[in-house]
JSON list of N, CA and C in Angstrom, two decimals:
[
{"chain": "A", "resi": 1, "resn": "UNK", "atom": "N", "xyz": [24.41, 7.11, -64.19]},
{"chain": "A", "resi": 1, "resn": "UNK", "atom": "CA", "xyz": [25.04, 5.93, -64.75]},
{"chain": "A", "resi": 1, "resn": "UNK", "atom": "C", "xyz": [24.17, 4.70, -64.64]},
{"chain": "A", "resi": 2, "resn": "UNK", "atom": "N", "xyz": [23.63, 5.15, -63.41]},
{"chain": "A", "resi": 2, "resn": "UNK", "atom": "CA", "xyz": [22.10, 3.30, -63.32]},
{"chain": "A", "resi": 2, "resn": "UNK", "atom": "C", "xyz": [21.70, 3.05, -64.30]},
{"chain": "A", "resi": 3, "resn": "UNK", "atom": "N", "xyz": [21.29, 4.34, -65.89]},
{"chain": "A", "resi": 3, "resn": "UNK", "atom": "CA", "xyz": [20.39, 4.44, -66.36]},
{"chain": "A", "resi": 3, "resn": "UNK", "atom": "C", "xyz": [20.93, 3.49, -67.99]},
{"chain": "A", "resi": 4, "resn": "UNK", "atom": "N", "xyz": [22.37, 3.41, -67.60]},
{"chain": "A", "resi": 4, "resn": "UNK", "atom": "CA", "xyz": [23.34, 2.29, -68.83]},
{"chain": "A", "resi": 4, "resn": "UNK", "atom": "C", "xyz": [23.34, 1.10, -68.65]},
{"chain": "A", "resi": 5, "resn": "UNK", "atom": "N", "xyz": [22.70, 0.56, -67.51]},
{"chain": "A", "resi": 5, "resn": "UNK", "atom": "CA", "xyz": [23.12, -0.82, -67.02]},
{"chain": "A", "resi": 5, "resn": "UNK", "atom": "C", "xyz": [21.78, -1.61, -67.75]},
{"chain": "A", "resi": 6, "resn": "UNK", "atom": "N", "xyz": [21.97, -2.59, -68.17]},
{"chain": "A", "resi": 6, "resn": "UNK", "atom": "CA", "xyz": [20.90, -3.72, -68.55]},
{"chain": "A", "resi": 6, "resn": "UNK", "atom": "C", "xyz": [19.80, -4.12, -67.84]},
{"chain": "A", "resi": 7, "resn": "UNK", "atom": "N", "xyz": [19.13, -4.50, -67.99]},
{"chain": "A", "resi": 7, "resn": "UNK", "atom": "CA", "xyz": [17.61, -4.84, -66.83]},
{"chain": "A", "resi": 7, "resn": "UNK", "atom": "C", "xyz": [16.72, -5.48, -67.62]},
{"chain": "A", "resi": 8, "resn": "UNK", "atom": "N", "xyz": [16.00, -6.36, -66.92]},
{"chain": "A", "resi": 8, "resn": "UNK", "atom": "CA", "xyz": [15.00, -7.08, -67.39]},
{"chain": "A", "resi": 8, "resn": "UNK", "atom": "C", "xyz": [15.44, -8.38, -68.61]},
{"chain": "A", "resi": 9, "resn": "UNK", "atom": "N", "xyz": [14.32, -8.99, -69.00]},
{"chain": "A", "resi": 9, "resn": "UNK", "atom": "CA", "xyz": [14.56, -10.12, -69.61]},
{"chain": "A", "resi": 9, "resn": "UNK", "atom": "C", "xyz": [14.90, -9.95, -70.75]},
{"chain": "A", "resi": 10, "resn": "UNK", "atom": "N", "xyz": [14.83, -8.63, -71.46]},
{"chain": "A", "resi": 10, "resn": "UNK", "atom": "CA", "xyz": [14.72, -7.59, -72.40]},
{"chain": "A", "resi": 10, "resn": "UNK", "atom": "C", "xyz": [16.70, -7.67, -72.84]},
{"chain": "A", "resi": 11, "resn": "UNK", "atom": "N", "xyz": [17.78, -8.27, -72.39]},
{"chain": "A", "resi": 11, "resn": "UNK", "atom": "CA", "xyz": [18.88, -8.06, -72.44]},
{"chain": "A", "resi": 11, "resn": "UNK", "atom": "C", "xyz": [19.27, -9.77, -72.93]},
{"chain": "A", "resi": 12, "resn": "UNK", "atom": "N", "xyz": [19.68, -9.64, -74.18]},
{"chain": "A", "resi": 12, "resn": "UNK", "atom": "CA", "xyz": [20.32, -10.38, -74.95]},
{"chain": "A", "resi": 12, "resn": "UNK", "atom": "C", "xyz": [22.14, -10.81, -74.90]},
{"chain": "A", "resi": 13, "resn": "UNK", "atom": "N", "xyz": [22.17, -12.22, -74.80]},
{"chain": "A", "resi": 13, "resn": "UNK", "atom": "CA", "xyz": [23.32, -12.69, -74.53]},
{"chain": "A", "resi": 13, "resn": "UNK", "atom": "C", "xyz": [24.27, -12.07, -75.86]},
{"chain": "A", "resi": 14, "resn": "UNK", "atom": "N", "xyz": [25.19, -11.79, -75.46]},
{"chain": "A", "resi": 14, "resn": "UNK", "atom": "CA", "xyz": [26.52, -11.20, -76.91]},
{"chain": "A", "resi": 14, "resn": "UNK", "atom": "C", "xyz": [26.61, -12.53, -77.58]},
{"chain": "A", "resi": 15, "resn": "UNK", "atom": "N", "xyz": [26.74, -12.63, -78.84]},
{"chain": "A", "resi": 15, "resn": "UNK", "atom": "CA", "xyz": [27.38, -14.49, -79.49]},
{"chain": "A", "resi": 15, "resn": "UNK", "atom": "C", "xyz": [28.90, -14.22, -79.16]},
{"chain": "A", "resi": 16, "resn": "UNK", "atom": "N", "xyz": [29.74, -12.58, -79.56]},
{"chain": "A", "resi": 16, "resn": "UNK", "atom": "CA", "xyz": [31.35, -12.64, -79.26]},
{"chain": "A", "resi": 16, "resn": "UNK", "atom": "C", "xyz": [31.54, -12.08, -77.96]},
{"chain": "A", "resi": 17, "resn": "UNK", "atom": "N", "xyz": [32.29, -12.60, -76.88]},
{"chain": "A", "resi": 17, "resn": "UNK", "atom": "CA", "xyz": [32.54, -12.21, -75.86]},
{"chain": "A", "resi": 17, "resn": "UNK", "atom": "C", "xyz": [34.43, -12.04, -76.29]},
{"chain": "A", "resi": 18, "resn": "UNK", "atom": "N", "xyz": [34.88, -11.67, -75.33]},
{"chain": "A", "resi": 18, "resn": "UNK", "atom": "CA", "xyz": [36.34, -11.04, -75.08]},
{"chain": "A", "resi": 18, "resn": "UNK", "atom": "C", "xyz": [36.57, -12.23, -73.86]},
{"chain": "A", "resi": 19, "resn": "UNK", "atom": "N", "xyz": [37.70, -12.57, -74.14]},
{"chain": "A", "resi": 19, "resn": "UNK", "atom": "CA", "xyz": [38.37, -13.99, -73.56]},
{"chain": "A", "resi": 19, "resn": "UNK", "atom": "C", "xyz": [38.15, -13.59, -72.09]},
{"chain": "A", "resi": 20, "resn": "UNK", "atom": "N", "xyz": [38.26, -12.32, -71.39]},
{"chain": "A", "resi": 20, "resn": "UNK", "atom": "CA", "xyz": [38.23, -12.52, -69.59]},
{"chain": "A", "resi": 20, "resn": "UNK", "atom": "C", "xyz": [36.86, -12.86, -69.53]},
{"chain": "A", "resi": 21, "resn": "UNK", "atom": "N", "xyz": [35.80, -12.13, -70.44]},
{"chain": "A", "resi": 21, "resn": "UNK", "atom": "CA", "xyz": [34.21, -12.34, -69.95]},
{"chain": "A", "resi": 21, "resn": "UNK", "atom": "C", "xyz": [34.19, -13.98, -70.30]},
{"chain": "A", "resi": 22, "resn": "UNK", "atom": "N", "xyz": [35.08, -14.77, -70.97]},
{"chain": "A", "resi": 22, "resn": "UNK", "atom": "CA", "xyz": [34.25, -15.92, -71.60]},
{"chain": "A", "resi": 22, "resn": "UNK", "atom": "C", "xyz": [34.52, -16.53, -70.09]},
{"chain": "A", "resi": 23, "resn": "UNK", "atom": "N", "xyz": [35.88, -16.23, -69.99]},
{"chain": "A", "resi": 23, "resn": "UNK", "atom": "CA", "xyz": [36.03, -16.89, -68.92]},
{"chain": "A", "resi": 23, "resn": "UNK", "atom": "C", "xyz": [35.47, -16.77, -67.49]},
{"chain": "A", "resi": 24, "resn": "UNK", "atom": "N", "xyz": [34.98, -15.51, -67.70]},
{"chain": "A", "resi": 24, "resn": "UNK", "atom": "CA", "xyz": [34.01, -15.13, -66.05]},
{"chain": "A", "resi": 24, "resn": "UNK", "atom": "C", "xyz": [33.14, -16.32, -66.03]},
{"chain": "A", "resi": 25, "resn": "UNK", "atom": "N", "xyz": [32.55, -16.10, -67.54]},
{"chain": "A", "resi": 25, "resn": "UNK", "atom": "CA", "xyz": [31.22, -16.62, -67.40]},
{"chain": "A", "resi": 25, "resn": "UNK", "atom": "C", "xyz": [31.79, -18.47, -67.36]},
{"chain": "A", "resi": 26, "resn": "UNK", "atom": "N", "xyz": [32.65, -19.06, -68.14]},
{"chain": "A", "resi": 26, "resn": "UNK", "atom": "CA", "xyz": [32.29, -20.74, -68.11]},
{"chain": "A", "resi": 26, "resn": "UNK", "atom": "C", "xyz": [33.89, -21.39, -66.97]},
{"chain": "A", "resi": 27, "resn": "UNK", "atom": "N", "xyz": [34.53, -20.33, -66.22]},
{"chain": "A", "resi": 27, "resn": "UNK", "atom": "CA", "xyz": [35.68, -21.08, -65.53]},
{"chain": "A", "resi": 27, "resn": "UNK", "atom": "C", "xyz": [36.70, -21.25, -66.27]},
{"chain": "A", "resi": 28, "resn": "UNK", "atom": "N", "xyz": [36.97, -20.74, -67.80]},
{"chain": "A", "resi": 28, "resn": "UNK", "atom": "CA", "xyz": [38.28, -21.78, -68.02]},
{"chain": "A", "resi": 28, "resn": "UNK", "atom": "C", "xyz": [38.79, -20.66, -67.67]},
{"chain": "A", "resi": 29, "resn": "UNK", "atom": "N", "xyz": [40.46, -20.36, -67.85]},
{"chain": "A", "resi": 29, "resn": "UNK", "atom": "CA", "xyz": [41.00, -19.43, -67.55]},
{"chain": "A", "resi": 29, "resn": "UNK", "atom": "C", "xyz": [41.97, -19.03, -68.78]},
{"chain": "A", "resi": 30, "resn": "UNK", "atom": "N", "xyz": [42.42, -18.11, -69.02]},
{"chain": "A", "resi": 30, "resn": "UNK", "atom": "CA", "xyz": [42.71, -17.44, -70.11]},
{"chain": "A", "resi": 30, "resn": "UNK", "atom": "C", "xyz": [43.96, -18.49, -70.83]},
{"chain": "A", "resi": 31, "resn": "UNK", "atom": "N", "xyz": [44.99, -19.00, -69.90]},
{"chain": "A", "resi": 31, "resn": "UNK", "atom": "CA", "xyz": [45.87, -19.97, -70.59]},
{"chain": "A", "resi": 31, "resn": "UNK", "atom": "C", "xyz": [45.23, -20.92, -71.11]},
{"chain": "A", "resi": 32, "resn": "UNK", "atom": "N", "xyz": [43.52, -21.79, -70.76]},
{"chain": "A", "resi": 32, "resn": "UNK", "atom": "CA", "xyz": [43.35, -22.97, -71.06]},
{"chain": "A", "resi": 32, "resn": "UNK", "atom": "C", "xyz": [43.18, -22.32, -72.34]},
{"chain": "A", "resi": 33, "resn": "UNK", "atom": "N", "xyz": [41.94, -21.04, -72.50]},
{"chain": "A", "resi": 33, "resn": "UNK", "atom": "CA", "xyz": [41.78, -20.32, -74.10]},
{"chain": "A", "resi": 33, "resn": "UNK", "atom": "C", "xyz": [43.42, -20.66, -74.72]},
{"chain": "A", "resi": 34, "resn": "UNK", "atom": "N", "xyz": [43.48, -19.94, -74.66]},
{"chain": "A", "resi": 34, "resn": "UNK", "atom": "CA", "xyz": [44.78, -19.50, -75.55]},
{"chain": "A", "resi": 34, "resn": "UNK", "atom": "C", "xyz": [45.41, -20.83, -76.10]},
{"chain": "A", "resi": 35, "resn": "UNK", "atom": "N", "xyz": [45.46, -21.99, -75.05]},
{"chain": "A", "resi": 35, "resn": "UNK", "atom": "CA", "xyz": [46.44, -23.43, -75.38]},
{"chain": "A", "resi": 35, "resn": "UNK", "atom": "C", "xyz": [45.29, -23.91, -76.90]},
{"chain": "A", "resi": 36, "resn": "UNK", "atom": "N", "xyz": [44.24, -24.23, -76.37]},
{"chain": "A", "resi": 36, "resn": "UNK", "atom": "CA", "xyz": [42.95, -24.43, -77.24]},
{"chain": "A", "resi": 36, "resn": "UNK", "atom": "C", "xyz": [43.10, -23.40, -78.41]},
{"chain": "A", "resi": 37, "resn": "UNK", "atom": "N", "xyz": [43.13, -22.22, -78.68]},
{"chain": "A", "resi": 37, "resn": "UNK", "atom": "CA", "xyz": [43.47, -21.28, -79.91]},
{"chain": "A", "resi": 37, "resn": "UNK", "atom": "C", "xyz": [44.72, -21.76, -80.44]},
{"chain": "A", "resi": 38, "resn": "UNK", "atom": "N", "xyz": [46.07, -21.80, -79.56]},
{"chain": "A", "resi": 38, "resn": "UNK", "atom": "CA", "xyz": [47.42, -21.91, -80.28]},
{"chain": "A", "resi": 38, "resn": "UNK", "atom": "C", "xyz": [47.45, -23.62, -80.50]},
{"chain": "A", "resi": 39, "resn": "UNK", "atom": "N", "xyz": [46.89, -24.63, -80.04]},
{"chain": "A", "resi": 39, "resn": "UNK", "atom": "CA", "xyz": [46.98, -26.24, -80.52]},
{"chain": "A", "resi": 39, "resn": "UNK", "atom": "C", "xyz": [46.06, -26.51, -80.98]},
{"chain": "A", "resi": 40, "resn": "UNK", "atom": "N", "xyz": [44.85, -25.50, -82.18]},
{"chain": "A", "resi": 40, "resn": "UNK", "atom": "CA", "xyz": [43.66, -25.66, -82.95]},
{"chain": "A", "resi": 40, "resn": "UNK", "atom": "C", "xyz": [42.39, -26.23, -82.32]},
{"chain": "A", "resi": 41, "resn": "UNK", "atom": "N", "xyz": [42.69, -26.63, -81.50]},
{"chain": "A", "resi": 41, "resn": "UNK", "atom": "CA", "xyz": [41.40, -27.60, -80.52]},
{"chain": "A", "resi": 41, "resn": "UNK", "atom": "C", "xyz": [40.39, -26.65, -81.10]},
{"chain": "A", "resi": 42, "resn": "UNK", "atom": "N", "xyz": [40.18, -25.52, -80.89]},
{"chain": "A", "resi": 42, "resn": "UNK", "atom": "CA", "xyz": [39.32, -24.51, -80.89]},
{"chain": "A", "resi": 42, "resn": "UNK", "atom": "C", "xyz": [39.76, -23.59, -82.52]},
{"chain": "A", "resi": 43, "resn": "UNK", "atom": "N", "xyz": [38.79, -23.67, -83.28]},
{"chain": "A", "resi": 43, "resn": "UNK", "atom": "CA", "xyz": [39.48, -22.96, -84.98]},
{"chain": "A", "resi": 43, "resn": "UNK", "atom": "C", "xyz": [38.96, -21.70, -85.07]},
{"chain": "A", "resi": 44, "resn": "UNK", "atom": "N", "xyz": [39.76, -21.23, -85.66]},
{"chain": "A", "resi": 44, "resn": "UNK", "atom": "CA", "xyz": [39.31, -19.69, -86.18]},
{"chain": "A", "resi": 44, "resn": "UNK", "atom": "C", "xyz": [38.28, -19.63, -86.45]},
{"chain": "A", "resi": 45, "resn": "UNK", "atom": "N", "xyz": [37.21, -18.66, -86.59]},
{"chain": "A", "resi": 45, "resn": "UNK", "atom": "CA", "xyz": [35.58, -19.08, -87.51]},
{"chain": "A", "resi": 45, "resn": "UNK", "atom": "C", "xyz": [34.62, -19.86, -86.81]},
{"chain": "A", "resi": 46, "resn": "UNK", "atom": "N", "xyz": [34.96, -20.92, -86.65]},
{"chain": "A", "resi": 46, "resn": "UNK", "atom": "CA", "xyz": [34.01, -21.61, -85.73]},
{"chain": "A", "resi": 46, "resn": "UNK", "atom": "C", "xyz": [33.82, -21.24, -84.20]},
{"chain": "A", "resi": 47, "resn": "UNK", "atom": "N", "xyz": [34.85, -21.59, -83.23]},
{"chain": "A", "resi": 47, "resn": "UNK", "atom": "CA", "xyz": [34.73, -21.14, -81.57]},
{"chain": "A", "resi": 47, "resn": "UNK", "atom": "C", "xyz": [35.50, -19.82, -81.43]},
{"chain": "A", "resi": 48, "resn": "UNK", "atom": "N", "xyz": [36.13, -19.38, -82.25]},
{"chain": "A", "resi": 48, "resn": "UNK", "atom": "CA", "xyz": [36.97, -18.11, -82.22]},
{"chain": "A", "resi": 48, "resn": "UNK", "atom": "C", "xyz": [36.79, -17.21, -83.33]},
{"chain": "A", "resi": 49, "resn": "UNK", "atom": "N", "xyz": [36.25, -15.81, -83.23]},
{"chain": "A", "resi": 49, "resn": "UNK", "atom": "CA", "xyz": [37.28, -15.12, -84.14]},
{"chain": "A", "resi": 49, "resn": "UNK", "atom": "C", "xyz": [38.27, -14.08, -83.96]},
{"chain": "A", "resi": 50, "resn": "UNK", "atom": "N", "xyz": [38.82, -13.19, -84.59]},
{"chain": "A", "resi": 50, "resn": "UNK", "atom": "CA", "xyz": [39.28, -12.17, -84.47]},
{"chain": "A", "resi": 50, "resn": "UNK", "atom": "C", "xyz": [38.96, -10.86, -84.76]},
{"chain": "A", "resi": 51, "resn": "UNK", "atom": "N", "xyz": [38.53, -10.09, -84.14]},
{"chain": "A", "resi": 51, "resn": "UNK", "atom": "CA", "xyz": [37.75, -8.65, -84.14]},
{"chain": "A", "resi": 51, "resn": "UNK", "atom": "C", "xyz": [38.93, -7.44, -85.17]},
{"chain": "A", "resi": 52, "resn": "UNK", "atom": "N", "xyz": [38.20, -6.69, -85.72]},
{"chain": "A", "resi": 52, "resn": "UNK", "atom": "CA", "xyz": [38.65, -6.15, -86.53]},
{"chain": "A", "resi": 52, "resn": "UNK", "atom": "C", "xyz": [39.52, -5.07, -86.04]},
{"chain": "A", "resi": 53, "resn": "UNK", "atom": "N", "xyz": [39.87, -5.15, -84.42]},
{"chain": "A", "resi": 53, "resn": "UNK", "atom": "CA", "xyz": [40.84, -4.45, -83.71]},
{"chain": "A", "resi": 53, "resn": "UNK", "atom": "C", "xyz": [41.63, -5.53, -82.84]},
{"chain": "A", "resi": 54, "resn": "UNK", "atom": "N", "xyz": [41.88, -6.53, -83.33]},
{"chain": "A", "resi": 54, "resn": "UNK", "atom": "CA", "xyz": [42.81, -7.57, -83.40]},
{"chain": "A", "resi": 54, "resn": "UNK", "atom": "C", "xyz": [42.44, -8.23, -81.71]},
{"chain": "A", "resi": 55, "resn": "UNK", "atom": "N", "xyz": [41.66, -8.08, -81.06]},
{"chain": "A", "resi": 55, "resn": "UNK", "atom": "CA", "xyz": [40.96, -8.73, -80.08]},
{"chain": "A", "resi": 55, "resn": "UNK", "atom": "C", "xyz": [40.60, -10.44, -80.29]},
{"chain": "A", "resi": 56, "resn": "UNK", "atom": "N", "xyz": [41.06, -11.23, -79.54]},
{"chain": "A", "resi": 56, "resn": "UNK", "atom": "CA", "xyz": [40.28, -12.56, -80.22]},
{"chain": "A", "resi": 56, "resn": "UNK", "atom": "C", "xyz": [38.73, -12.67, -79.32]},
{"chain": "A", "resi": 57, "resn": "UNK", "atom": "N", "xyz": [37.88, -13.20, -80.14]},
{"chain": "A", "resi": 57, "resn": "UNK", "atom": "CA", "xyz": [36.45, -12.68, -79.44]},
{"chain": "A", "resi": 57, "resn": "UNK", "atom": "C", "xyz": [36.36, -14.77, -79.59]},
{"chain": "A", "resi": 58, "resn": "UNK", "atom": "N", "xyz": [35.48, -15.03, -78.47]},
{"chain": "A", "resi": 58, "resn": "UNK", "atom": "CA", "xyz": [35.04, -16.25, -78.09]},
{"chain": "A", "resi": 58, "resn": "UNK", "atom": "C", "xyz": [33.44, -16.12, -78.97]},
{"chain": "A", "resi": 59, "resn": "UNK", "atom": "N", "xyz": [33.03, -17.32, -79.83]},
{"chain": "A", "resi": 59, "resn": "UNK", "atom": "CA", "xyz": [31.83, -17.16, -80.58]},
{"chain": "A", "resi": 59, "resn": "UNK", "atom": "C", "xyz": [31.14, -18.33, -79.41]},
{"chain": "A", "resi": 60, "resn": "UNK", "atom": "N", "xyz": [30.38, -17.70, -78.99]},
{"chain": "A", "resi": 60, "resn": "UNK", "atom": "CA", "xyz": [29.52, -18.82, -77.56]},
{"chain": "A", "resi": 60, "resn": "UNK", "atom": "C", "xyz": [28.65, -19.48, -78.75]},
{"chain": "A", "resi": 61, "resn": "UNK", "atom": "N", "xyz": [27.93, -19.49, -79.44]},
{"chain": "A", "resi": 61, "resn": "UNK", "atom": "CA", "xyz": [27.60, -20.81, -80.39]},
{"chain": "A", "resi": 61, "resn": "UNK", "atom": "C", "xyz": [28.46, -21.45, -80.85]},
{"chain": "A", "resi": 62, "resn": "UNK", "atom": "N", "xyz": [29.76, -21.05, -81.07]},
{"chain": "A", "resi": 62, "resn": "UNK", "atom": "CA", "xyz": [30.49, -22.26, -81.68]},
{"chain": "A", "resi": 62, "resn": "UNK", "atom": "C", "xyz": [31.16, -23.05, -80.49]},
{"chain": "A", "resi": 63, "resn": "UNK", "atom": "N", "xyz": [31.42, -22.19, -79.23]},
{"chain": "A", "resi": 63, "resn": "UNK", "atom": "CA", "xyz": [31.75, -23.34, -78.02]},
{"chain": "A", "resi": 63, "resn": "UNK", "atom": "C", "xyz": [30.58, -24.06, -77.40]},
{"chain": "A", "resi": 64, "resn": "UNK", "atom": "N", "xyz": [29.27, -23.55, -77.57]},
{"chain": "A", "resi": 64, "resn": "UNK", "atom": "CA", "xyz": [28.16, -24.66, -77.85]},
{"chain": "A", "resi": 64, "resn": "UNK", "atom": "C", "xyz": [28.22, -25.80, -77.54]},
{"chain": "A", "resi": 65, "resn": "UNK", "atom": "N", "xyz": [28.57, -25.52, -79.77]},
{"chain": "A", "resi": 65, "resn": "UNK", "atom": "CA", "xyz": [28.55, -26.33, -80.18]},
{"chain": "A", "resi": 65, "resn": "UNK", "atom": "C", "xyz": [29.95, -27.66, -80.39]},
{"chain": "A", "resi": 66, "resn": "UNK", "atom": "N", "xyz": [30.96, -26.90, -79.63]},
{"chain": "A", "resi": 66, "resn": "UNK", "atom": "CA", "xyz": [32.31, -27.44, -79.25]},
{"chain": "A", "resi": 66, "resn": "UNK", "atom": "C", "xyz": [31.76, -28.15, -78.17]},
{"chain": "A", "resi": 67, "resn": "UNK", "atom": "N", "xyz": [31.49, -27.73, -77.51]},
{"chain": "A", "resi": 67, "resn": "UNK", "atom": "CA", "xyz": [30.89, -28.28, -75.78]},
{"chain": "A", "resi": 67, "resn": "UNK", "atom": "C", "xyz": [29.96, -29.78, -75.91]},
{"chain": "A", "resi": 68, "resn": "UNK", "atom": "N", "xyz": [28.76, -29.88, -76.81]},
{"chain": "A", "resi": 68, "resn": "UNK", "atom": "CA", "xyz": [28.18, -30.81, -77.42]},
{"chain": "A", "resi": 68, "resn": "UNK", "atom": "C", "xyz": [28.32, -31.62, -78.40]},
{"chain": "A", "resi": 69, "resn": "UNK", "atom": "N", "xyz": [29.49, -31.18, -78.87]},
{"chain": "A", "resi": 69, "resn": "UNK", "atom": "CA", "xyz": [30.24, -32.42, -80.19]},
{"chain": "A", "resi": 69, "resn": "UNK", "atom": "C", "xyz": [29.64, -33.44, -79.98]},
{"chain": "A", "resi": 70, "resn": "UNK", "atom": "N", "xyz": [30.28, -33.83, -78.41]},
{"chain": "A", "resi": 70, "resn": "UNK", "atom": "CA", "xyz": [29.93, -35.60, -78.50]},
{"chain": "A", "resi": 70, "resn": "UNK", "atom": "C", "xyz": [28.70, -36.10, -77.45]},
{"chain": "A", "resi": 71, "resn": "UNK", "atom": "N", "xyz": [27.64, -34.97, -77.54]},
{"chain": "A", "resi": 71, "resn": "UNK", "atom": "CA", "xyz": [26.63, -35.32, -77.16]},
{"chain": "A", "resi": 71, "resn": "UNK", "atom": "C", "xyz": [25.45, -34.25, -77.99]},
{"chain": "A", "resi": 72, "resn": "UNK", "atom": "N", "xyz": [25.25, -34.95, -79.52]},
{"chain": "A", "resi": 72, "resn": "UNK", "atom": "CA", "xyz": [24.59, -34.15, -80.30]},
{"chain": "A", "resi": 72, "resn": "UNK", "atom": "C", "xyz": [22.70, -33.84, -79.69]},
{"chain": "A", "resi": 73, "resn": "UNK", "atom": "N", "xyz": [22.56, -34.71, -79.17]},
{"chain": "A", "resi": 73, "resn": "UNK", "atom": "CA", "xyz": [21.04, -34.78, -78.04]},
{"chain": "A", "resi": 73, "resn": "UNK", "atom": "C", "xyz": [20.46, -33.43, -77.71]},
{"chain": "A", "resi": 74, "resn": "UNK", "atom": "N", "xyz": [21.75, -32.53, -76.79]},
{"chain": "A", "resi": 74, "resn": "UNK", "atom": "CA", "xyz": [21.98, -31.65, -76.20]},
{"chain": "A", "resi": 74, "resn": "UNK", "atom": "C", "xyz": [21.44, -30.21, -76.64]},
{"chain": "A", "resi": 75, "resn": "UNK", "atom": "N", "xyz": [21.76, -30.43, -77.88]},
{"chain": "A", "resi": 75, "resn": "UNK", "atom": "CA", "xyz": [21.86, -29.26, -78.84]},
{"chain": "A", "resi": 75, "resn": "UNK", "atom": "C", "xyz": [20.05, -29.61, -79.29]},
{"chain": "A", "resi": 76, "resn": "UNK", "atom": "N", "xyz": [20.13, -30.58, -79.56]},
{"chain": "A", "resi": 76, "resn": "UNK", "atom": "CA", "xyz": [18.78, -30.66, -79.86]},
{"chain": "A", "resi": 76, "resn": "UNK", "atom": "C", "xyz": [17.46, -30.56, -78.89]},
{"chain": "A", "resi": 77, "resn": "UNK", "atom": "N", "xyz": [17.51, -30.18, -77.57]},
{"chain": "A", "resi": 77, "resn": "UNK", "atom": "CA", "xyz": [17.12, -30.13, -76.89]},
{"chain": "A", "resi": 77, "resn": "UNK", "atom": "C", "xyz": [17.30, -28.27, -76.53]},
{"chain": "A", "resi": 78, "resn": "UNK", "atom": "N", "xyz": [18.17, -28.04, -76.88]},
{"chain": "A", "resi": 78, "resn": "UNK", "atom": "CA", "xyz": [17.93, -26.58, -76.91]},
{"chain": "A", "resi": 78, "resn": "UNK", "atom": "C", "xyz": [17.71, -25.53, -78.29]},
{"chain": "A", "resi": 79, "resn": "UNK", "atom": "N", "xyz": [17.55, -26.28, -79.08]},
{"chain": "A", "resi": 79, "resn": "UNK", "atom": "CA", "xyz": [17.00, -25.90, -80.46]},
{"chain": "A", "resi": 79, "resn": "UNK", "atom": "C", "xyz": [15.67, -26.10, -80.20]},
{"chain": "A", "resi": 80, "resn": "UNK", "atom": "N", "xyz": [14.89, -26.72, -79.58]},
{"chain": "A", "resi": 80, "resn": "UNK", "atom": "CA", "xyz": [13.53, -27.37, -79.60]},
{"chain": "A", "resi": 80, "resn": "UNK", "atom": "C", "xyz": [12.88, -26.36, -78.26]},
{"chain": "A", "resi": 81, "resn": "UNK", "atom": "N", "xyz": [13.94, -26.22, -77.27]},
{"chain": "A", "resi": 81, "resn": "UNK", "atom": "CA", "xyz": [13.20, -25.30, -76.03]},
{"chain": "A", "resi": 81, "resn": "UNK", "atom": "C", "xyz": [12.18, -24.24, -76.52]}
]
Protein backbone atom coordinates (compact mmCIF):
# COMPACT_ATOMS: atom_id res chain seq x y z
CA UNK A 1 0.00 0.00 0.00
CA UNK A 2 3.28 2.55 0.64
CA UNK A 3 3.59 2.15 -2.99
CA UNK A 4 -0.10 4.48 -3.57
CA UNK A 5 0.85 7.19 -1.40
CA UNK A 6 2.26 10.50 -3.06
CA UNK A 7 5.97 11.54 -2.61
CA UNK A 8 8.13 14.05 -3.69
CA UNK A 9 7.63 17.49 -5.22
CA UNK A 10 6.34 15.53 -8.16
CA UNK A 11 2.52 15.66 -6.44
CA UNK A 12 0.19 18.28 -7.63
CA UNK A 13 -2.36 20.22 -5.58
CA UNK A 14 -6.26 18.95 -6.73
CA UNK A 15 -8.09 22.59 -8.01
CA UNK A 16 -11.63 20.41 -6.59
CA UNK A 17 -11.33 19.24 -3.17
CA UNK A 18 -14.48 17.65 -1.20
CA UNK A 19 -15.70 20.08 1.58
CA UNK A 20 -13.96 17.89 4.77
CA UNK A 21 -10.44 18.11 2.79
CA UNK A 22 -11.14 21.93 2.08
CA UNK A 23 -11.66 22.23 5.38
CA UNK A 24 -8.66 20.12 6.78
CA UNK A 25 -6.66 22.07 4.76
CA UNK A 26 -7.91 26.14 5.41
CA UNK A 27 -9.95 25.70 9.14
CA UNK A 28 -13.33 26.65 8.09
CA UNK A 29 -15.63 24.04 9.12
CA UNK A 30 -18.25 22.44 7.11
CA UNK A 31 -21.32 24.75 8.46
CA UNK A 32 -19.20 27.98 7.66
CA UNK A 33 -19.02 26.10 3.77
CA UNK A 34 -22.35 25.32 3.51
CA UNK A 35 -23.78 29.00 5.13
CA UNK A 36 -21.36 30.62 2.28
CA UNK A 37 -22.93 27.99 -0.55
CA UNK A 38 -26.68 28.36 0.83
CA UNK A 39 -26.37 32.68 1.34
CA UNK A 40 -24.34 32.84 -2.27
CA UNK A 41 -21.27 34.46 -0.61
CA UNK A 42 -19.53 31.68 -2.41
CA UNK A 43 -21.35 30.93 -6.32
CA UNK A 44 -21.70 27.97 -8.13
CA UNK A 45 -18.84 27.93 -10.93
CA UNK A 46 -16.67 30.20 -9.45
CA UNK A 47 -15.63 28.89 -5.55
CA UNK A 48 -17.95 25.87 -5.86
CA UNK A 49 -19.03 23.28 -8.07
CA UNK A 50 -21.00 20.29 -8.17
CA UNK A 51 -19.47 16.91 -9.22
CA UNK A 52 -21.28 14.85 -11.51
CA UNK A 53 -22.13 12.47 -8.47
CA UNK A 54 -23.79 15.30 -6.75
CA UNK A 55 -20.75 15.95 -4.30
CA UNK A 56 -20.17 19.79 -3.90
CA UNK A 57 -16.36 20.07 -4.71
CA UNK A 58 -14.51 23.42 -3.33
CA UNK A 59 -12.59 25.04 -6.65
CA UNK A 60 -9.24 26.28 -4.54
CA UNK A 61 -8.64 28.92 -7.42
CA UNK A 62 -11.80 30.35 -7.12
CA UNK A 63 -11.46 30.61 -3.12
CA UNK A 64 -8.11 32.16 -4.13
CA UNK A 65 -9.41 34.21 -5.71
CA UNK A 66 -12.45 34.81 -3.15
CA UNK A 67 -9.74 35.09 -0.44
CA UNK A 68 -7.92 38.10 -2.47
CA UNK A 69 -10.93 40.02 -3.78
CA UNK A 70 -9.95 42.85 -1.74
CA UNK A 71 -6.39 42.59 -1.92
CA UNK A 72 -5.82 42.21 -5.78
CA UNK A 73 -1.65 42.68 -5.06
CA UNK A 74 -1.77 39.19 -3.69
CA UNK A 75 -2.74 37.37 -6.58
CA UNK A 76 -0.34 39.18 -8.43
CA UNK A 77 2.38 38.23 -6.56
CA UNK A 78 1.63 34.70 -6.99
CA UNK A 79 1.02 34.79 -10.66
CA UNK A 80 4.54 36.34 -10.99
CA UNK A 81 6.30 33.67 -8.36
Amino acid sequence: QSSRRCRGSNVMAARFVRIPKFCEETGYTKSAVDTKITRGVWVEGKEWIQAPDNNRLIDMEGYNRWVAKQHPEVLDRVATA
